[in-house]
Amino acid sequence: MKLRSDAVISLDQAKKLLGDEALSMTDEEIQDLIDDFDVIAQYTIKMVQEFKNKESKQMK
Amino acid sequence: MVLSMQCVGYVRVSTEEQVHGTSLDMQQKACFDFAKSNGWELPKENIFRDEGQSAKATNRPQLLAMLEFCRKNKGKVDKCIVWKLDRFARNSDDHVLIRTALKKNGVSLVSVTEPIDQSPTGKLMETMLSGFAEFDNDIRTFRTTEGMKKRLEQGGWPHDAPIGYVKSKTSQGITSISPDPDMAPIVKEFLETFATGQYTVKQAKDLAFEMGLKGKKGNKRTWQTTENMLKNPIYAGYIQSKYTDYKRLAGLHQALIAPDIFEKNQRILSGKNRIQFKNDDSEYPLRRDFLKCGYCEKFVTGSAPRGNGGRYPRYGCMYCKSSKIGGKKVSKSSEDVHKEFRYILSRIRYNEGRLKLFKQIVLTRWCDEYDDALKSAHEINQDIDKLKSERSRTIRKFTADQISYQEKQSVVKDIDTEIENLENKKLEADIYADQKEKIVENAILFMEDPSEFWNRAPLQIQKRVQRIIFPEGLSYDFENGFGTVKVNESYLLINKIAGEPAINSIVVAGGGLEPPTLWL
C-alpha cells in the first residue's frame, strides 16, 4: 500500500483539535500521534475506496 | 632482460597539469635527453608513466611497478631519473619512504631539473626540495579548502553531486547542483515512501533497488549507502559538510523533499517513529514491543509448537519458568490472547479531541485523494477522446480504400478494448469523486469499532492502533489475563471493563481514551 508522507496537519492545528489533552503531551508525542493517525486514516480510506469500487462494479 | 647497468625513468602528471602543458611526453623526453647527455642507458621500456595521478597517493600503479622492477632487477639498475622531485611525492614522509625503497635496491634518485646527488650538498638539496614539495602541496590544499568553505557558506556545493542531482552553476556562477531529470523523481519518491514509517533500512535498500536507485555498477546499494542517503540533508535543500564543521546551512539548490519529510525520516532512523516488525510477526501482533509478561515485565514472545499434525501459535515468556512461579502458566494460545485483547478494544472509545483530530486527518487525506481522482478522471477522458478520434480515422481510411477490412477490424478491436479499460478506470475515479461523504463516514466508522478494525488490519496498522491506545504497552498474566499485576497510575482506570466477568482483570488505558459511556 503506497502512502502519502507529506505533512497532513500542523502541530498547532493538532493541539487545537486535541484540546486539553494536548497540554499534557510533548510536541514529539503529538507528532507521533499525527503520524499514526495519518497512516490509519490513509489505510481506512483505501479500504473503503476498494469496498465501494467493488460494490459499484457489482451493481453495474 | 637487463644485461648491464641501466636507468629507470618515472614520469607523472595530474589531470590539471596536463592542461597546463606539463605533459608526460615532455617529461619523458627530458629524461631521455638527460640520460643521453650523461652517457647513461635508459631503454624505452624502463619508463614508467602515471597519468592523472596525484602525488599525494602512494598507491600509484606505475610508481609501484617501477619499485617492483627495481627490486626484481637489483644490481642491474642504478639510477631512477625524474624530471622534478615533486613527481615523486608531495610530502617529505612519502619521499623518504620511496627514496628508501629505491636505496634498498641500490638505486639512486636523479632529477633532471634539480641538482641532487650523493654529496652532502646534494643530499641537503634533496631534503629541502622534498620539503618544498610538501609545502607547495599544503598551500594548494589550504587554498582548495578555503575555496570550498567559501562556496559552501554561499550555499553552493563544490563536492560530487549525490544521486538525484547533477553538477551545475547558479546564475551568479557558484558551483552547485540541480535535480537530475531522470533520477530526481525516483529519489523523491523513495525518500517520501520511507517517511511512511513502513520500512527498516534493510527493507529500504531493497525498495530503492526496485524503484531504480542502483549502485554505480547497477547493483543494489548497500544498507550503509541507503542510510547515508536517508540522512543526507541535501535532499531537503540544506548543505552540510566537514568544511562547515557539519553545520547545516541553507543551500542554493532545489530541494527534492520538504524539510518535514527529512525530519520524519531522521525520527524513523533513530527508532522513534518506526513500527518494527518482521514478516513472521503477522501471527503475533502483540509480541516484541507491546505485551509484557505479568510476572517479569519482559516482552512476551510468540512461537508455534507443532503437534497432532498442526501448528499451535502461542504467546509465552521465555524468561519465566512455570516451576519457579508456583506452577502458573507462562504461555497461552495466541487465539485466546487475541480474543481477550479484542474484548478490551471493544470497550474502548476515543475521546472527543482525538476523534476530531482523526476526522480532520481523514478529511485532509481524502481531499488529496479526491484531487488525484479528479485529475485522473480528466486525463482518462482525454485519452478516451483521443482513442475515439483514432477509431474514426481508421474507419475513414477503410471507406477511402486505404486499408483493408481485416486491418480496420483489427485496429478498431484494439481501440475498443482500450476504451473499455479506460472507461472502467474512469468509473472508479468517478465513484471516488462522488462519494466523499460516504467514504469519510465509513472511515470514521472503522475507528468507532477498534476491535473489529484491529482484527482486520494488516500488521503495521495493528501495531499503530496498539501504540495509540496503549502507548506503554500492556501487561499480561498468562493465568489471569490482562493487567492484574501493575496498574500505571498515570492511566485512566476503565471501571466498566474492570468489572466484566469475561476479563478477570483490571485494565488500564492511555490518555485520550474514555469509557464507552462517553461515546460521541
Coordinates of C-alpha atoms in Angstrom, one line a residue:
Chain A
M1 CA 0.0 0.0 0.0
K2 CA 1.5 3.3 -1.1
L3 CA 1.0 6.0 1.4
R4 CA 1.5 9.8 1.3
S5 CA 4.1 11.1 3.6
D6 CA 3.8 14.9 3.3
A7 CA 2.7 16.8 6.4
V8 CA -1.0 16.2 6.9
I9 CA -1.7 18.7 9.6
S10 CA 0.4 21.2 11.6
L11 CA 1.3 20.8 15.3
D12 CA -0.7 23.9 16.2
Q13 CA -3.8 22.7 14.4
A14 CA -3.5 19.3 16.1
K15 CA -3.1 20.9 19.5
K16 CA -6.3 22.9 18.9
L17 CA -8.2 19.9 18.0
L18 CA -6.9 17.8 20.9
G19 CA -7.9 20.5 23.4
D20 CA -6.8 19.9 27.0
E21 CA -5.2 16.6 26.3
A22 CA -2.5 18.4 24.3
L23 CA -1.4 20.3 27.4
S24 CA -0.1 17.1 28.9
M25 CA 1.7 15.9 25.7
T26 CA 5.1 16.9 24.3
D27 CA 5.3 18.1 20.7
E28 CA 7.0 14.8 19.8
E29 CA 4.2 12.8 21.3
I30 CA 1.7 14.8 19.4
Q31 CA 3.7 14.4 16.2
D32 CA 3.8 10.6 16.7
L33 CA 0.0 10.6 17.2
I34 CA -0.4 12.6 14.0
D35 CA 1.8 10.2 12.1
D36 CA 0.0 7.1 13.5
F37 CA -3.4 8.6 12.7
D38 CA -2.2 9.6 9.3
V39 CA -1.3 6.0 8.4
I40 CA -4.5 4.6 9.8
A41 CA -6.6 7.3 8.0
Q42 CA -5.0 6.5 4.7
Y43 CA -5.4 2.8 5.2
T44 CA -9.1 3.2 6.1
I45 CA -9.7 5.5 3.1
K46 CA -8.1 2.9 0.8
M47 CA -10.1 0.1 2.3
V48 CA -13.4 2.0 2.0
Q49 CA -12.5 3.0 -1.5
E50 CA -11.8 -0.6 -2.5
F51 CA -15.0 -1.7 -1.0
K52 CA -17.1 1.0 -2.7
N53 CA -15.4 0.2 -6.1
K54 CA -16.3 -3.5 -5.7
E55 CA -19.9 -2.6 -4.7
S56 CA -20.4 -0.2 -7.6
K57 CA -19.0 -2.7 -10.1
Q58 CA -21.3 -5.4 -8.8
M59 CA -24.3 -3.0 -9.2
K60 CA -23.2 -2.2 -12.7
Chain B
M1 CA 66.2 -8.9 -19.6
V2 CA 68.5 -6.2 -18.2
L3 CA 72.1 -7.0 -19.2
S4 CA 74.1 -4.0 -17.9
M5 CA 73.6 -1.1 -15.5
Q6 CA 70.6 0.7 -16.7
C7 CA 68.4 3.6 -15.5
V8 CA 64.6 3.7 -15.0
G9 CA 62.6 6.8 -15.6
Y10 CA 59.4 7.8 -13.7
V11 CA 57.0 10.5 -15.1
R12 CA 53.7 11.6 -13.8
V13 CA 51.1 14.2 -14.5
S14 CA 47.9 15.1 -12.7
T15 CA 44.9 16.0 -14.9
E16 CA 45.3 19.7 -14.1
E17 CA 49.0 19.7 -15.1
Q18 CA 48.2 18.2 -18.5
V19 CA 46.0 21.2 -19.1
H20 CA 48.9 23.4 -18.3
G21 CA 51.4 21.7 -20.6
T22 CA 53.5 19.6 -18.2
S23 CA 52.9 16.6 -20.4
L24 CA 54.2 13.1 -19.9
D25 CA 55.9 13.2 -23.3
M26 CA 57.7 16.4 -22.4
Q27 CA 59.0 14.8 -19.1
Q28 CA 59.9 11.6 -20.8
K29 CA 61.9 13.4 -23.5
A30 CA 63.7 15.4 -20.8
C31 CA 64.6 12.2 -19.0
F32 CA 66.0 10.6 -22.2
D33 CA 68.0 13.7 -23.1
F34 CA 69.4 13.9 -19.6
A35 CA 70.4 10.2 -19.6
K36 CA 72.0 10.6 -23.0
S37 CA 74.0 13.7 -22.1
N38 CA 75.4 11.8 -19.0
G39 CA 76.1 8.6 -21.0
W40 CA 73.5 6.5 -19.1
E41 CA 71.4 3.8 -20.7
L42 CA 67.6 4.5 -20.4
P43 CA 65.7 2.0 -22.5
K44 CA 62.2 3.0 -23.6
E45 CA 60.6 0.1 -21.7
N46 CA 62.2 1.3 -18.5
I47 CA 60.0 4.4 -18.4
F48 CA 57.0 4.2 -16.0
R49 CA 54.2 6.6 -16.7
D50 CA 51.4 7.6 -14.2
E51 CA 48.8 9.6 -15.9
G52 CA 46.2 11.7 -14.0
Q53 CA 47.6 10.6 -10.6
S54 CA 48.1 12.8 -7.7
A55 CA 51.5 12.8 -6.0
K56 CA 49.6 12.5 -2.7
A57 CA 48.7 9.0 -3.5
T58 CA 51.4 6.4 -2.8
N59 CA 49.5 3.6 -4.5
R60 CA 50.1 5.0 -8.0
P61 CA 50.2 1.9 -10.2
Q62 CA 53.2 2.8 -12.3
L63 CA 55.3 4.0 -9.3
L64 CA 54.7 0.7 -7.6
A65 CA 55.5 -1.1 -10.9
M66 CA 58.8 0.8 -11.1
L67 CA 59.7 0.0 -7.5
E68 CA 58.9 -3.7 -8.2
F69 CA 61.0 -3.6 -11.4
C70 CA 64.0 -2.2 -9.4
R71 CA 63.6 -4.9 -6.8
K72 CA 63.5 -7.7 -9.4
N73 CA 66.5 -6.2 -11.2
K74 CA 68.5 -5.4 -8.1
G75 CA 72.1 -4.8 -9.1
K76 CA 71.2 -4.1 -12.7
V77 CA 69.5 -0.8 -12.3
D78 CA 71.4 2.0 -10.5
K79 CA 69.5 5.2 -11.2
C80 CA 66.0 6.5 -11.2
I81 CA 65.5 9.6 -13.3
V82 CA 62.7 12.0 -12.6
W83 CA 62.0 15.3 -14.3
K84 CA 61.4 17.0 -10.9
L85 CA 61.3 15.7 -7.3
D86 CA 57.7 16.7 -6.9
R87 CA 56.8 13.9 -9.4
F88 CA 57.7 11.5 -6.6
A89 CA 55.9 12.7 -3.5
R90 CA 54.2 15.8 -2.2
N91 CA 55.2 15.3 1.4
S92 CA 58.6 14.6 2.9
D93 CA 57.5 11.4 4.7
D94 CA 56.4 9.7 1.4
H95 CA 59.5 11.0 -0.3
V96 CA 61.7 9.3 2.3
L97 CA 59.7 6.1 2.1
I98 CA 60.0 5.9 -1.7
R99 CA 63.6 7.0 -1.6
T100 CA 64.4 4.3 1.0
A101 CA 62.8 1.6 -1.2
L102 CA 65.0 2.6 -4.1
K103 CA 68.1 2.8 -2.0
K104 CA 67.5 -0.7 -0.7
N105 CA 67.8 -2.0 -4.2
G106 CA 70.9 0.1 -4.9
V107 CA 69.1 2.7 -7.0
S108 CA 69.8 6.4 -6.5
L109 CA 67.5 9.2 -7.4
V110 CA 68.4 11.8 -10.1
S111 CA 66.4 14.9 -11.0
V112 CA 66.7 16.4 -14.5
T113 CA 65.9 19.9 -13.2
E114 CA 67.3 19.9 -9.7
P115 CA 70.9 19.5 -8.5
I116 CA 70.7 16.5 -6.2
D117 CA 73.4 13.8 -5.8
Q118 CA 75.0 11.7 -3.1
S119 CA 77.3 14.6 -1.9
P120 CA 76.4 16.3 1.4
T121 CA 75.2 19.4 -0.5
G122 CA 73.2 17.2 -2.9
K123 CA 71.5 15.3 0.0
L124 CA 70.7 18.7 1.7
M125 CA 69.3 20.0 -1.6
E126 CA 67.1 16.8 -2.0
T127 CA 65.7 17.2 1.6
M128 CA 65.0 20.8 1.0
L129 CA 63.3 20.2 -2.3
S130 CA 61.1 17.4 -1.0
G131 CA 60.2 19.8 1.9
F132 CA 59.2 22.4 -0.6
A133 CA 57.0 19.9 -2.5
E134 CA 55.2 19.3 0.8
F135 CA 54.9 23.0 1.5
D136 CA 53.6 23.6 -2.0
N137 CA 51.0 20.8 -1.5
D138 CA 49.9 22.2 1.8
I139 CA 49.4 25.6 0.3
R140 CA 47.3 24.0 -2.5
T141 CA 45.2 22.1 0.0
F142 CA 44.7 25.2 2.1
R143 CA 43.6 27.2 -0.9
T144 CA 41.3 24.4 -2.1
T145 CA 39.8 24.0 1.4
E146 CA 39.2 27.8 1.8
G147 CA 37.6 27.9 -1.7
M148 CA 35.3 25.0 -0.8
K149 CA 34.4 26.6 2.6
K150 CA 33.6 29.9 0.8
R151 CA 31.4 28.2 -1.8
L152 CA 29.6 26.2 1.0
E153 CA 29.0 29.3 3.0
Q154 CA 27.4 30.9 -0.1
G155 CA 25.1 27.9 -0.3
G156 CA 26.9 26.2 -3.2
W157 CA 28.0 22.6 -3.4
P158 CA 31.6 22.0 -4.5
H159 CA 31.6 18.2 -3.9
D160 CA 30.3 15.4 -6.2
A161 CA 26.6 15.6 -6.9
P162 CA 24.7 13.0 -4.8
I163 CA 22.3 10.6 -6.7
G164 CA 19.3 12.6 -7.9
Y165 CA 21.3 15.6 -8.7
V166 CA 23.8 16.8 -11.3
K167 CA 26.5 19.4 -11.0
S168 CA 25.6 22.8 -12.2
K169 CA 26.3 26.5 -11.6
T170 CA 24.0 29.2 -10.3
S171 CA 23.3 32.3 -12.3
Q172 CA 26.0 34.0 -10.1
G173 CA 28.5 31.4 -11.2
I174 CA 28.5 29.5 -7.9
T175 CA 29.2 25.8 -8.2
S176 CA 26.1 24.0 -7.1
I177 CA 23.8 21.1 -8.0
S178 CA 20.4 20.8 -9.8
P179 CA 17.9 18.0 -9.9
D180 CA 18.7 15.2 -12.4
P181 CA 15.6 15.0 -14.6
D182 CA 15.8 11.2 -14.7
M183 CA 16.8 10.3 -11.1
A184 CA 15.3 13.2 -9.0
P185 CA 11.7 12.0 -9.2
I186 CA 12.8 8.5 -8.1
V187 CA 14.8 9.8 -5.2
K188 CA 12.0 12.0 -4.1
E189 CA 9.5 9.1 -4.2
F190 CA 11.9 6.8 -2.4
L191 CA 12.5 9.3 0.4
E192 CA 8.8 10.1 0.8
T193 CA 7.9 6.4 0.8
F194 CA 10.4 5.8 3.6
A195 CA 8.8 8.6 5.6
T196 CA 5.6 6.5 5.8
G197 CA 7.5 4.5 8.5
Q198 CA 6.8 1.1 7.0
Y199 CA 10.3 0.2 6.2
T200 CA 13.5 -0.7 8.0
V201 CA 16.8 0.5 6.4
K202 CA 17.3 -3.1 5.1
Q203 CA 13.9 -3.1 3.5
A204 CA 14.5 0.4 2.2
K205 CA 17.6 -0.9 0.5
D206 CA 15.5 -3.4 -1.5
L207 CA 12.9 -0.8 -2.1
A208 CA 15.5 1.6 -3.5
F209 CA 16.7 -1.1 -5.9
E210 CA 13.1 -1.9 -7.1
M211 CA 12.5 1.8 -7.7
G212 CA 15.6 2.0 -9.8
L213 CA 18.1 3.5 -7.4
K214 CA 21.1 1.4 -8.1
G215 CA 24.8 1.4 -7.3
K216 CA 27.4 2.6 -9.8
K217 CA 27.7 -0.9 -11.3
G218 CA 23.9 -1.3 -11.5
N219 CA 23.9 -3.4 -8.3
K220 CA 22.0 -3.0 -5.1
R221 CA 23.1 -0.1 -2.9
T222 CA 24.4 -1.3 0.5
W223 CA 22.3 -0.6 3.6
Q224 CA 25.0 1.9 4.6
T225 CA 24.7 3.9 1.4
T226 CA 21.0 3.7 1.7
E227 CA 21.1 5.1 5.2
N228 CA 23.5 7.8 4.2
M229 CA 21.1 8.8 1.5
L230 CA 18.2 9.0 4.0
K231 CA 20.3 11.0 6.4
N232 CA 21.6 13.4 3.7
P233 CA 20.0 16.9 4.4
I234 CA 21.0 18.0 0.8
Y235 CA 17.7 16.5 -0.4
A236 CA 15.8 18.9 1.8
G237 CA 17.6 21.9 0.4
Y238 CA 20.4 22.0 3.1
I239 CA 24.1 21.7 2.8
Q240 CA 26.3 20.0 5.4
S241 CA 30.0 19.2 5.1
K242 CA 33.1 18.7 7.1
Y243 CA 34.3 22.0 5.7
T244 CA 31.4 23.7 7.6
D245 CA 32.1 21.7 10.8
Y246 CA 28.9 19.7 9.8
K247 CA 26.8 22.8 10.5
R248 CA 23.6 22.6 8.4
L249 CA 23.3 25.6 6.1
A250 CA 20.6 26.7 3.6
G251 CA 21.7 25.6 0.1
L252 CA 21.1 27.4 -3.2
H253 CA 20.0 24.2 -4.9
Q254 CA 16.4 23.0 -5.3
A255 CA 15.2 20.6 -2.6
L256 CA 13.7 17.3 -3.6
I257 CA 11.7 16.8 -0.4
A258 CA 10.1 19.1 2.2
P259 CA 12.2 19.6 5.4
D260 CA 9.4 17.9 7.5
I261 CA 9.8 14.7 5.4
F262 CA 13.5 14.8 6.1
E263 CA 13.0 15.3 9.8
K264 CA 10.4 12.5 9.8
N265 CA 13.0 10.2 8.2
Q266 CA 15.5 11.1 10.9
R267 CA 13.0 10.2 13.6
I268 CA 12.3 6.9 11.9
L269 CA 16.1 6.2 11.6
S270 CA 16.6 7.0 15.3
G271 CA 13.9 4.4 16.0
K272 CA 11.4 6.9 17.4
N273 CA 8.9 6.7 14.7
R274 CA 9.3 3.3 13.2
I275 CA 7.0 0.4 13.5
Q276 CA 9.3 -2.6 13.7
F277 CA 8.1 -5.9 12.5
K278 CA 9.2 -8.9 10.7
N279 CA 7.2 -10.8 8.1
D280 CA 6.5 -13.7 10.5
D281 CA 5.2 -11.2 13.1
S282 CA 1.8 -11.1 11.4
E283 CA 0.7 -14.1 13.6
Y284 CA 1.8 -12.3 16.7
P285 CA 1.0 -8.6 16.5
L286 CA 1.2 -8.2 20.3
R287 CA 4.8 -9.6 20.7
R288 CA 8.2 -7.9 20.7
D289 CA 7.4 -4.3 21.8
F290 CA 3.9 -4.4 23.3
L291 CA 2.8 -7.2 25.5
K292 CA 4.8 -7.7 28.7
C293 CA 4.8 -10.7 30.9
G294 CA 2.9 -10.0 34.1
Y295 CA 5.5 -11.8 36.2
C296 CA 8.8 -10.5 35.0
E297 CA 7.7 -7.4 32.9
K298 CA 9.7 -8.5 29.9
F299 CA 8.2 -8.6 26.4
V300 CA 6.5 -11.8 25.6
T301 CA 7.5 -13.9 22.6
G302 CA 5.5 -15.8 20.0
S303 CA 6.0 -19.3 18.7
A304 CA 4.0 -22.1 17.1
P305 CA 4.8 -25.6 18.5
R306 CA 3.7 -28.5 16.4
G307 CA 1.6 -31.4 17.5
N308 CA -1.2 -33.6 16.3
G309 CA -0.4 -32.7 12.8
G310 CA -0.8 -28.9 13.2
R311 CA 0.7 -25.7 14.4
Y312 CA -0.4 -24.1 17.6
P313 CA 0.7 -20.4 17.7
R314 CA 1.2 -19.3 21.3
Y315 CA 2.4 -16.3 23.2
G316 CA 4.8 -17.1 26.0
C317 CA 7.5 -15.7 28.3
M318 CA 10.9 -17.1 27.6
Y319 CA 12.3 -15.8 31.0
C320 CA 9.8 -17.3 33.4
K321 CA 9.6 -21.0 34.3
S322 CA 6.3 -22.4 35.5
S323 CA 8.1 -24.4 38.2
K324 CA 9.6 -21.3 39.7
I325 CA 6.4 -19.2 39.9
G326 CA 4.2 -21.7 41.7
G327 CA 3.2 -23.8 38.7
K328 CA 1.5 -20.8 37.0
K329 CA 1.1 -20.8 33.2
V330 CA 3.8 -19.0 31.2
S331 CA 2.2 -19.3 27.8
K332 CA -1.2 -19.2 26.1
S333 CA -2.6 -19.8 22.7
S334 CA -2.4 -16.6 20.6
E335 CA -6.1 -17.1 19.6
D336 CA -7.2 -16.8 23.3
V337 CA -4.9 -13.8 23.9
H338 CA -6.2 -12.0 20.8
K339 CA -9.8 -12.7 21.9
E340 CA -9.1 -11.1 25.3
F341 CA -7.3 -8.2 23.7
R342 CA -10.1 -7.6 21.2
Y343 CA -12.6 -7.6 24.1
I344 CA -10.6 -4.8 25.7
L345 CA -10.5 -2.9 22.4
S346 CA -14.3 -3.3 22.0
R347 CA -14.7 -1.4 25.3
I348 CA -12.5 1.5 24.3
R349 CA -13.5 4.7 22.6
Y350 CA -11.5 7.7 21.7
N351 CA -12.3 11.0 23.4
E352 CA -13.6 14.0 21.6
G353 CA -10.3 15.6 20.9
R354 CA -8.8 12.6 19.3
L355 CA -11.8 11.9 17.2
K356 CA -11.7 15.5 16.0
L357 CA -8.0 15.1 15.1
F358 CA -8.6 11.8 13.3
K359 CA -11.6 13.2 11.4
Q360 CA -9.6 16.2 10.3
I361 CA -6.7 13.9 9.1
V362 CA -9.2 11.7 7.2
L363 CA -10.7 14.7 5.5
T364 CA -7.3 16.2 4.5
R365 CA -6.2 12.9 3.1
W366 CA -9.4 12.3 1.4
C367 CA -9.1 15.8 -0.3
D368 CA -5.6 14.8 -1.5
E369 CA -7.1 11.6 -3.0
Y370 CA -10.1 13.5 -4.4
D371 CA -7.8 15.9 -6.2
D372 CA -5.9 13.0 -7.7
A373 CA -9.1 11.3 -8.7
L374 CA -10.3 14.4 -10.4
K375 CA -7.0 14.8 -12.3
S376 CA -7.1 11.1 -13.1
A377 CA -10.7 11.3 -14.4
H378 CA -9.8 14.3 -16.6
E379 CA -6.7 12.6 -18.0
I380 CA -8.7 9.4 -18.7
N381 CA -11.4 11.5 -20.6
Q382 CA -8.7 13.0 -22.7
D383 CA -7.3 9.6 -23.5
I384 CA -10.7 8.2 -24.4
D385 CA -11.3 11.2 -26.7
K386 CA -8.0 10.5 -28.5
L387 CA -8.9 6.9 -28.9
K388 CA -12.3 7.7 -30.3
S389 CA -10.7 10.1 -32.9
E390 CA -8.3 7.3 -33.8
R391 CA -11.2 5.0 -34.3
S392 CA -13.0 7.4 -36.6
R393 CA -9.8 8.0 -38.6
T394 CA -9.4 4.2 -39.0
I395 CA -12.9 3.8 -40.3
R396 CA -12.4 6.8 -42.7
K397 CA -9.2 5.1 -44.1
F398 CA -11.2 2.0 -44.7
T399 CA -14.0 3.8 -46.5
A400 CA -11.4 5.6 -48.7
D401 CA -9.9 2.1 -49.5
Q402 CA -6.6 3.0 -47.8
I403 CA -6.7 -0.1 -45.5
S404 CA -8.3 -3.5 -45.9
Y405 CA -11.3 -4.7 -44.0
Q406 CA -9.2 -7.0 -41.8
E407 CA -6.8 -4.2 -40.9
K408 CA -9.7 -1.9 -40.0
Q409 CA -11.3 -4.7 -37.9
S410 CA -8.1 -5.4 -36.0
V411 CA -7.3 -1.8 -35.2
V412 CA -10.9 -1.0 -34.2
K413 CA -11.0 -4.1 -31.9
D414 CA -7.8 -3.0 -30.1
I415 CA -9.1 0.5 -29.7
D416 CA -12.4 -0.7 -28.4
T417 CA -10.7 -2.9 -25.8
E418 CA -8.5 0.0 -24.7
I419 CA -11.5 2.3 -24.4
E420 CA -13.3 -0.2 -22.3
N421 CA -10.4 -0.5 -19.9
L422 CA -10.2 3.3 -19.6
E423 CA -13.9 3.5 -19.0
N424 CA -13.6 1.1 -16.1
K425 CA -10.8 3.1 -14.7
K426 CA -12.9 6.3 -15.1
L427 CA -15.8 4.7 -13.3
E428 CA -13.5 4.1 -10.3
A429 CA -12.3 7.7 -10.4
D430 CA -15.9 9.0 -10.7
I431 CA -17.2 6.8 -7.9
Y432 CA -14.4 8.2 -5.7
A433 CA -15.2 11.8 -6.6
D434 CA -18.9 11.3 -6.0
Q435 CA -18.8 9.6 -2.6
K436 CA -16.9 12.0 -0.4
E437 CA -19.2 11.9 2.5
K438 CA -19.8 8.2 2.4
I439 CA -16.1 7.5 2.3
V440 CA -15.3 9.8 5.2
E441 CA -18.2 8.4 7.3
N442 CA -17.1 4.9 6.7
A443 CA -13.5 5.7 7.5
I444 CA -14.7 7.2 10.8
L445 CA -16.8 4.1 11.5
F446 CA -13.6 2.0 11.4
M447 CA -12.4 4.0 14.3
E448 CA -15.7 3.5 16.2
D449 CA -15.0 -0.2 16.4
P450 CA -11.3 -0.5 17.2
S451 CA -11.7 -4.2 17.9
E452 CA -13.0 -5.1 14.5
F453 CA -10.7 -2.7 12.9
W454 CA -7.6 -4.1 14.6
N455 CA -8.7 -7.7 13.7
R456 CA -8.9 -6.9 10.0
A457 CA -6.0 -4.6 9.7
P458 CA -2.6 -5.6 8.4
L459 CA 0.3 -5.9 10.9
Q460 CA 1.7 -2.4 10.5
I461 CA -1.7 -0.9 11.1
Q462 CA -2.4 -3.2 14.1
K463 CA 0.8 -2.0 15.7
R464 CA -0.1 1.6 15.2
V465 CA -3.5 1.1 16.7
Q466 CA -1.9 -0.7 19.7
R467 CA 0.6 2.1 20.2
I468 CA -2.1 4.9 20.0
I469 CA -4.3 3.2 22.6
F470 CA -1.7 1.8 24.9
P471 CA 1.4 3.9 24.3
E472 CA 3.3 2.0 27.1
G473 CA 2.1 -1.5 26.1
L474 CA 0.2 -3.8 28.3
S475 CA 1.0 -6.3 31.0
Y476 CA -0.4 -9.8 30.6
D477 CA -0.8 -12.5 33.2
F478 CA -0.9 -15.9 31.5
E479 CA -3.0 -17.2 34.4
N480 CA -5.5 -14.3 34.9
G481 CA -5.4 -12.2 31.7
F482 CA -4.6 -8.6 31.1
G483 CA -3.2 -6.2 33.6
T484 CA -3.6 -7.8 37.0
V485 CA 0.0 -7.2 38.0
K486 CA 0.5 -3.5 37.9
V487 CA -1.7 -0.5 37.3
N488 CA 0.1 2.5 36.0
E489 CA -1.4 5.4 37.9
S490 CA -1.0 7.8 35.0
Y491 CA -3.6 5.9 33.1
L492 CA -7.2 6.2 33.4
L493 CA -8.9 3.2 35.1
I494 CA -11.8 1.9 33.0
N495 CA -14.1 0.6 35.6
K496 CA -16.6 -0.6 33.0
I497 CA -14.1 -3.1 31.8
A498 CA -12.7 -4.0 35.2
G499 CA -16.0 -5.4 36.4
E500 CA -16.6 -7.6 33.4
P501 CA -16.5 -11.3 34.3
A502 CA -15.1 -12.3 30.9
I503 CA -11.9 -10.4 31.6
N504 CA -10.9 -11.2 35.1
S505 CA -8.6 -8.2 35.5
I506 CA -8.1 -4.5 35.9
V507 CA -7.5 -2.9 32.6
V508 CA -5.7 0.4 32.2
A509 CA -5.7 2.6 29.1
G510 CA -3.6 5.5 27.9
G511 CA -4.6 9.2 27.7
G512 CA -7.2 10.1 25.1
L513 CA -9.4 7.1 25.9
E514 CA -12.7 7.2 27.6
P515 CA -15.2 4.7 28.9
P516 CA -17.8 3.5 26.4
T517 CA -20.4 5.5 28.1
L518 CA -18.8 8.7 26.7
W519 CA -19.5 7.8 23.1
L520 CA -19.9 10.7 20.8

